[in-house]
Amino acid sequence: MRGPVTVGGAAAASPTARVAPIRVATLLRAALWALLAGNLVRLPALTSGAREAPLSFNDLVVLLLLSAGALACVGGRSLILDGVTRRALLFAFVGGTSAVLAMPRFGLSAAEVGFSLAYLVRWLVYLCVYVLAVNTLRRRDVLAVVRTLERVILAFAAFGIFQSIFLPGFAQIVYPESALYIDWDPQGHRLVSSFLDPNFAGALIAIGLLLALARQSCGVAVSRLHIALLAVALVLTASRSSMLAAFVGVCVVVGIAGLTRRIVRIGLAFGALLLAALPALLSFARTYGKLSVDASAVSRVVSWLRALELFRDNLLIGVGFNTYGFAQRAYGYEAGRGAFSFSLDGGLLFIAVMTGCIGLGIYLGMLGGIVSRARAVWRSVSVTAEERAVAVGAVAAMAAIVVHSLFVNSLLLPLLLEPLWILWALPGVLVLDGAVAEREAA
């Protein structure tokens, strides 16, 4: 495995060459709590026709965090650009270049390209959270950060359960002047928490559940109430994509750590409770059309077929980062909302449509670099059980979000990018800070 590049400092192989002020680690943990604001606070920013790109409270917190982190890195005169970062920057370059080249190909105006590139800038901002974590965190910070993330998700899920019971139609309560099916869909008693969307809320809850199960499978005790609360919250989302993602993530945990007695006991207990509550759960799911092939499922398939047409015609570098809505117009399609909007419910298919085979290959290489680091950690004999669980949880969360994003555009959602980038950085921190022997990391 190739080593990181150090800009303006000593060799990256030496842990002392990296700056790790405790205050940055503390700020990183504090910033995670801003996730709880979700979509409750949104500030108008860019618009392009009917398309808006509002800033969230979390966006502002991340910018403040990165400003503090930049000062720390400048003070240390050292900046690590590891393989994951370099691939991510190369992916962004391909996406940006393709967007600029979309002007003559699809008749985009400079304003439309600028609007599209603003999303790429936002993606790069959240990538900087990963860079900050790799450059400033130490081995001693890893468990504190992941515990904070778990507490944030637990609080998110607890509020979501309260909201599901007592605050139905929560998005319309928060934004009473919003237009139904245009601004926010009516969700009734489905759990949406502060994200105001059951699918995205379910994705975050699934990440928390997988982290807990990873710890349990690695021999670290986890409160049964903790797991039960997350499981109940996940069910209350009535999100099929989130439940499938959680199932895939659990399979990854079991595949890496093995089927332990603790996991079997949890599975049996959950199965028994599920059977007991099955009539009520079926009624709840039926209320929201989750037991049949509804209009949203059909439209999603149609959008996939449309995306495949654009991908086929733009195999090399795609249609450009976030220009999908404009590119549809060139094909005679109207970029509406939902499955036919500027984004695409297709996960890696959306990556391929935007950046072509070149961008997709680079993106997969980036994910592969994260998995490689995590694998070195969970196979190491010099890490603790909790550190091993972090690596297992990071890969399980990756598998879950890739599956989840097939049905909703969660792979590029800023509110999910922040916890994912932080989680994916932690195995790298353990490797770079010497928790894994050099021969094991190779």
XYZ file of C-alpha atoms in Angstrom:
442
model
C 0.000 0.000 0.000
C 1.441 3.331 -1.074
C 2.180 5.815 1.657
C 0.676 9.276 2.073
C 2.109 12.449 0.595
C 3.165 15.102 3.092
C 2.988 18.721 1.973
C 5.312 21.216 3.652
C 6.527 18.966 6.442
C 8.683 16.024 7.420
C 8.092 12.454 6.306
C 4.532 11.251 6.895
C 5.747 7.933 8.266
C 6.757 9.613 11.513
C 3.799 10.177 13.854
C 5.517 13.250 15.288
C 5.318 14.927 11.870
C 1.566 15.229 12.222
C -0.231 17.871 14.222
C -2.830 16.694 16.708
C -4.011 19.512 18.938
C -6.637 18.233 21.338
C -8.816 21.256 20.689
C -9.343 20.185 17.060
C -10.408 16.700 18.144
C -12.781 18.301 20.641
C -14.176 20.634 17.979
C -14.687 17.675 15.662
C -16.715 15.898 18.317
C -18.693 19.058 19.064
C -19.424 19.540 15.363
C -21.027 16.098 15.218
C -23.767 17.328 17.538
C -24.755 19.882 14.890
C -26.102 16.939 12.869
C -29.101 16.982 15.205
C -30.208 20.283 13.643
C -30.658 18.389 10.379
C -33.004 20.248 8.061
C -34.663 22.217 10.847
C -32.543 25.281 9.981
C -32.037 26.045 6.286
C -30.681 29.248 4.751
C -31.367 30.204 1.115
C -28.230 30.208 -1.014
C -28.124 29.340 -4.722
C -31.069 28.926 -7.085
C -31.344 27.781 -10.690
C -34.866 27.960 -11.983
C -36.975 25.703 -9.793
C -33.885 24.171 -8.237
C -32.603 25.517 -4.905
C -29.429 24.782 -2.945
C -30.017 25.949 0.635
C -27.317 25.930 3.288
C -27.999 24.038 6.491
C -26.851 24.919 9.984
C -24.566 21.901 9.759
C -22.879 23.353 6.642
C -21.947 26.467 8.611
C -20.631 24.424 11.540
C -18.472 22.347 9.187
C -17.022 25.521 7.650
C -16.132 26.819 11.122
C -14.590 23.460 12.004
C -12.470 23.456 8.856
C -11.331 27.026 9.499
C -10.026 26.004 12.917
C -8.470 22.878 11.439
C -6.739 24.862 8.699
C -5.055 27.036 11.318
C -3.856 23.901 13.120
C -2.415 22.401 9.936
C -0.715 25.678 8.987
C 0.760 25.933 12.473
C 2.140 22.415 12.178
C 3.504 23.089 8.665
C 2.439 19.596 7.650
C -0.468 18.258 5.617
C -1.055 14.594 4.819
C -2.676 13.754 1.487
C -3.190 10.011 1.698
C -4.261 7.729 -1.124
C -7.956 8.166 -0.350
C -7.647 11.960 -0.479
C -5.680 11.910 -3.723
C -8.252 9.671 -5.410
C -11.079 11.864 -4.111
C -9.415 14.980 -5.529
C -8.878 13.219 -8.855
C -12.553 12.193 -8.869
C -13.549 15.823 -8.237
C -11.282 16.954 -11.077
C -12.970 14.536 -13.489
C -16.428 15.634 -12.322
C -15.565 19.319 -12.616
C -13.939 18.955 -16.036
C -16.911 16.985 -17.315
C -19.290 19.683 -16.026
C -17.392 22.405 -17.896
C -17.350 20.296 -21.061
C -21.122 19.880 -20.699
C -21.603 23.493 -21.820
C -21.157 22.795 -25.553
C -22.431 19.203 -25.323
C -25.769 19.967 -23.659
C -26.131 23.704 -24.212
C -25.591 24.695 -20.585
C -25.169 28.328 -19.647
C -22.307 29.571 -17.484
C -24.789 30.126 -14.638
C -26.033 26.537 -14.875
C -22.497 25.160 -14.820
C -21.690 27.413 -11.871
C -24.745 26.091 -10.049
C -23.634 22.516 -10.717
C -20.058 23.168 -9.620
C -21.338 24.672 -6.362
C -22.416 21.159 -5.388
C -18.964 19.859 -6.247
C -17.453 22.527 -3.993
C -19.794 21.399 -1.236
C -18.673 17.790 -1.718
C -15.051 18.930 -1.478
C -15.822 20.851 1.715
C -17.077 17.656 3.340
C -14.074 15.758 1.973
C -11.964 18.236 3.938
C -13.533 16.824 7.114
C -11.808 13.535 6.243
C -8.527 15.357 5.552
C -8.829 17.227 8.846
C -9.476 14.010 10.776
C -6.512 12.204 9.224
C -4.211 15.149 9.925
C -5.269 16.076 13.457
C -6.633 13.014 15.227
C -4.479 10.612 17.195
C -5.063 7.036 18.223
C -6.267 8.218 21.643
C -8.984 10.310 19.934
C -10.490 7.536 17.807
C -12.721 5.895 20.399
C -13.857 9.245 21.803
C -14.924 10.397 18.332
C -16.815 7.215 17.480
C -18.553 7.218 20.876
C -19.670 10.790 20.268
C -21.020 9.778 16.867
C -22.941 6.910 18.455
C -24.407 9.228 21.108
C -25.485 11.699 18.436
C -27.231 8.951 16.459
C -28.841 7.625 19.633
C -30.215 11.092 20.453
C -31.364 11.459 16.838
C -33.211 8.134 17.033
C -34.751 8.882 20.447
C -36.143 12.201 19.224
C -37.333 10.433 16.080
C -39.354 7.934 18.108
C -40.935 10.820 20.048
C -41.650 12.635 16.777
C -43.156 9.528 15.188
C -45.613 9.123 18.060
C -46.491 12.707 18.947
C -45.560 14.870 15.925
C -46.979 13.296 12.743
C -46.385 15.294 9.597
C -43.350 16.844 11.254
C -41.990 18.511 8.088
C -45.263 20.396 7.651
C -45.139 21.466 11.306
C -41.625 22.853 10.862
C -42.387 24.411 7.464
C -46.140 25.139 7.469
C -45.937 27.119 4.208
C -44.155 24.337 2.309
C -45.862 22.783 -0.699
C -46.783 19.115 -0.354
C -44.844 16.773 -2.659
C -42.722 19.735 -3.849
C -40.871 20.888 -0.742
C -41.574 18.004 1.654
C -43.592 14.827 1.277
C -46.305 14.130 3.870
C -45.006 11.255 6.013
C -47.631 10.942 8.732
C -46.345 8.941 11.686
C -43.203 7.721 9.916
C -39.996 8.545 11.758
C -38.229 11.439 10.028
C -36.516 13.056 13.043
C -34.695 16.305 12.244
C -33.787 15.183 8.708
C -37.505 15.439 7.788
C -37.106 12.431 5.501
C -37.625 8.812 6.604
C -35.116 7.333 4.157
C -32.235 9.614 5.104
C -33.116 9.330 8.791
C -33.122 5.556 8.395
C -29.669 5.646 6.810
C -28.154 7.478 9.799
C -29.899 5.162 12.250
C -28.640 2.127 10.307
C -25.068 3.451 10.624
C -25.506 3.734 14.392
C -26.964 0.236 14.606
C -24.084 -1.235 12.608
C -21.513 0.482 14.835
C -23.191 -1.027 17.891
C -23.373 -4.506 16.349
C -19.749 -4.277 15.215
C -18.679 -3.578 18.797
C -20.836 -6.437 20.046
C -19.398 -8.850 17.478
C -15.837 -7.859 18.433
C -16.443 -8.730 22.072
C -17.226 -5.257 23.412
C -20.322 -5.079 25.601
C -23.129 -2.869 24.271
C -26.287 -1.933 26.149
C -29.299 -3.933 24.965
C -31.401 -0.799 25.347
C -29.036 1.001 22.955
C -29.510 -1.633 20.249
C -33.253 -1.959 20.903
C -33.838 1.789 20.611
C -32.017 1.960 17.271
C -33.849 -1.109 15.956
C -37.252 0.328 16.917
C -36.351 3.672 15.342
C -35.279 1.948 12.129
C -38.585 0.087 11.900
C -40.574 3.289 12.510
C -39.020 4.896 9.426
C -40.891 2.311 7.324
C -37.994 2.771 4.912
C -37.380 -0.324 2.827
C -34.047 1.003 1.577
C -32.811 1.606 5.140
C -33.825 -1.850 6.329
C -32.167 -3.496 3.337
C -29.043 -1.407 3.929
C -28.970 -2.432 7.589
C -29.347 -6.095 6.615
C -26.455 -5.864 4.149
C -24.350 -4.102 6.781
C -25.076 -6.824 9.330
C -24.004 -9.445 6.777
C -20.712 -7.558 6.355
C -20.193 -7.452 10.130
C -20.837 -11.187 10.391
C -18.639 -11.887 7.368
C -15.698 -10.037 8.935
C -16.067 -10.734 12.646
C -17.903 -14.048 12.450
C -21.249 -15.129 13.860
C -20.724 -14.732 17.590
C -23.055 -15.932 20.328
C -23.833 -12.338 21.241
C -24.989 -11.551 17.721
C -27.060 -14.755 17.608
C -28.743 -13.835 20.908
C -29.497 -10.331 19.646
C -30.875 -11.759 16.408
C -33.115 -14.231 18.230
C -34.401 -11.558 20.604
C -35.087 -9.170 17.741
C -36.817 -11.936 15.772
C -39.064 -12.810 18.723
C -40.062 -9.175 19.223
C -40.628 -8.787 15.497
C -42.983 -11.765 15.447
C -44.910 -10.449 18.426
C -45.298 -7.018 16.843
C -45.816 -8.285 13.289
C -49.567 -7.497 12.995
C -49.025 -3.899 14.104
C -45.950 -3.519 11.892
C -47.780 -4.857 8.832
C -50.627 -2.439 9.452
C -48.155 0.434 9.842
C -46.306 -0.489 6.642
C -49.554 -0.979 4.718
C -50.665 2.521 5.690
C -47.716 3.971 3.791
C -47.852 1.563 0.850
C -44.683 -0.297 1.806
C -46.067 -3.779 1.133
C -46.683 -3.242 -2.556
C -45.017 -1.874 -5.659
C -46.096 1.758 -5.375
C -45.697 4.711 -7.724
C -42.369 5.716 -6.192
C -40.906 2.265 -6.882
C -42.090 2.337 -10.503
C -40.755 5.862 -11.082
C -37.415 4.814 -9.630
C -37.076 2.006 -12.183
C -37.979 4.418 -14.982
C -35.341 6.883 -13.738
C -32.716 4.105 -13.711
C -33.517 3.281 -17.351
C -33.250 6.958 -18.264
C -29.914 7.210 -16.449
C -28.572 4.145 -18.249
C -29.362 5.843 -21.566
C -27.330 8.915 -20.582
C -24.508 6.738 -19.261
C -24.381 4.725 -22.482
C -23.979 7.900 -24.527
C -21.373 9.450 -22.201
C -19.302 6.464 -21.143
C -15.924 8.098 -20.702
C -16.387 11.120 -18.414
C -20.156 11.282 -17.973
C -22.448 14.300 -18.208
C -20.722 16.335 -15.480
C -21.011 16.667 -11.720
C -24.592 17.614 -10.817
C -25.510 18.511 -14.413
C -27.849 15.508 -14.686
C -30.988 17.661 -14.607
C -29.693 19.912 -17.388
C -28.454 16.939 -19.425
C -31.919 15.374 -19.264
C -33.281 18.484 -20.949
C -30.948 17.930 -23.907
C -32.450 14.450 -24.294
C -35.974 15.839 -24.347
C -36.755 14.856 -20.772
C -38.046 17.241 -18.162
C -36.120 17.315 -14.879
C -38.974 17.204 -12.402
C -38.737 16.166 -8.784
C -38.021 12.954 -6.916
C -36.594 10.270 -9.174
C -36.553 12.694 -12.128
C -34.769 15.600 -10.450
C -31.190 16.857 -10.691
C -30.016 13.957 -8.556
C -30.598 10.281 -9.209
C -31.648 7.479 -6.910
C -28.981 5.141 -8.157
C -25.915 5.374 -5.953
C -22.924 4.249 -7.968
C -25.049 4.518 -11.120
C -25.392 8.247 -10.406
C -21.619 8.491 -9.950
C -21.183 6.736 -13.300
C -23.678 9.001 -15.088
C -21.989 12.147 -13.746
C -18.344 11.152 -14.216
C -18.365 8.179 -16.598
C -16.271 5.042 -16.362
C -13.177 7.072 -15.458
C -14.835 8.796 -12.515
C -16.544 5.613 -11.341
C -13.254 3.716 -11.406
C -11.535 6.432 -9.367
C -14.425 6.558 -6.894
C -14.354 2.791 -6.406
C -10.586 3.017 -5.916
C -11.192 5.623 -3.212
C -13.636 3.332 -1.407
C -11.192 0.458 -1.869
C -8.467 2.476 -0.156
C -10.716 2.958 2.873
C -11.483 -0.766 2.990
C -7.773 -1.593 2.713
C -6.957 0.587 5.731
C -9.825 -0.878 7.737
C -8.775 -4.427 6.827
C -5.260 -3.740 8.097
C -6.766 -2.617 11.411
C -9.171 -5.504 12.004
C -6.488 -8.065 11.083
C -3.851 -6.476 13.320
C -2.878 -8.177 16.580
C -1.809 -4.879 18.135
C -5.175 -3.095 18.217
C -7.840 -3.323 20.911
C -11.250 -4.936 20.418
C -12.908 -1.514 20.298
C -10.492 -0.282 17.640
C -11.144 -3.426 15.616
C -14.876 -2.729 15.923
C -14.383 0.776 14.512
C -12.765 -0.676 11.385
C -15.487 -3.312 10.993
C -18.213 -0.707 11.513
C -16.652 1.652 8.965
C -16.725 -0.987 6.220
C -20.208 -2.196 7.198
C -21.483 1.394 7.036
C -19.878 1.785 3.606
C -21.605 -1.326 2.265
C -24.901 -0.199 3.780
C -24.772 3.301 2.286
C -23.821 1.992 -1.169
C -26.899 -0.269 -1.111
C -29.094 2.437 0.434
C -28.108 4.949 -2.253
C -29.537 2.702 -4.963
C -32.971 3.898 -3.846
C -32.306 7.445 -2.579
C -29.354 9.752 -3.198
C -27.766 9.184 0.214
C -24.218 8.668 -1.084
C -23.847 12.406 -1.746
C -26.083 13.866 0.979
C -24.064 16.350 3.107
C -25.827 15.354 6.337
C -24.600 11.794 5.793
C -21.257 12.680 4.225
C -19.970 14.229 7.447
C -20.401 11.167 9.708
C -19.291 8.857 6.904
C -16.082 10.767 6.140
C -15.228 10.912 9.837
C -15.934 7.212 10.294
C -13.931 6.305 7.182
C -10.989 8.405 8.399
C -10.644 6.590 11.732
C -8.983 3.386 10.410
C -6.495 5.628 8.599
C -5.765 7.474 11.835
C -5.015 4.166 13.552
C -2.679 3.108 10.745
C -0.861 6.441 10.492
C -0.481 6.832 14.249
C 1.255 3.493 14.640
C -1.562 1.370 16.069
C -0.956 -1.072 13.212
C 2.552 -2.371 12.632
C 4.115 -1.296 9.325
C 4.323 -4.873 8.054
C 0.601 -5.357 8.837
C -0.391 -2.145 7.036
C 1.583 -3.019 3.900
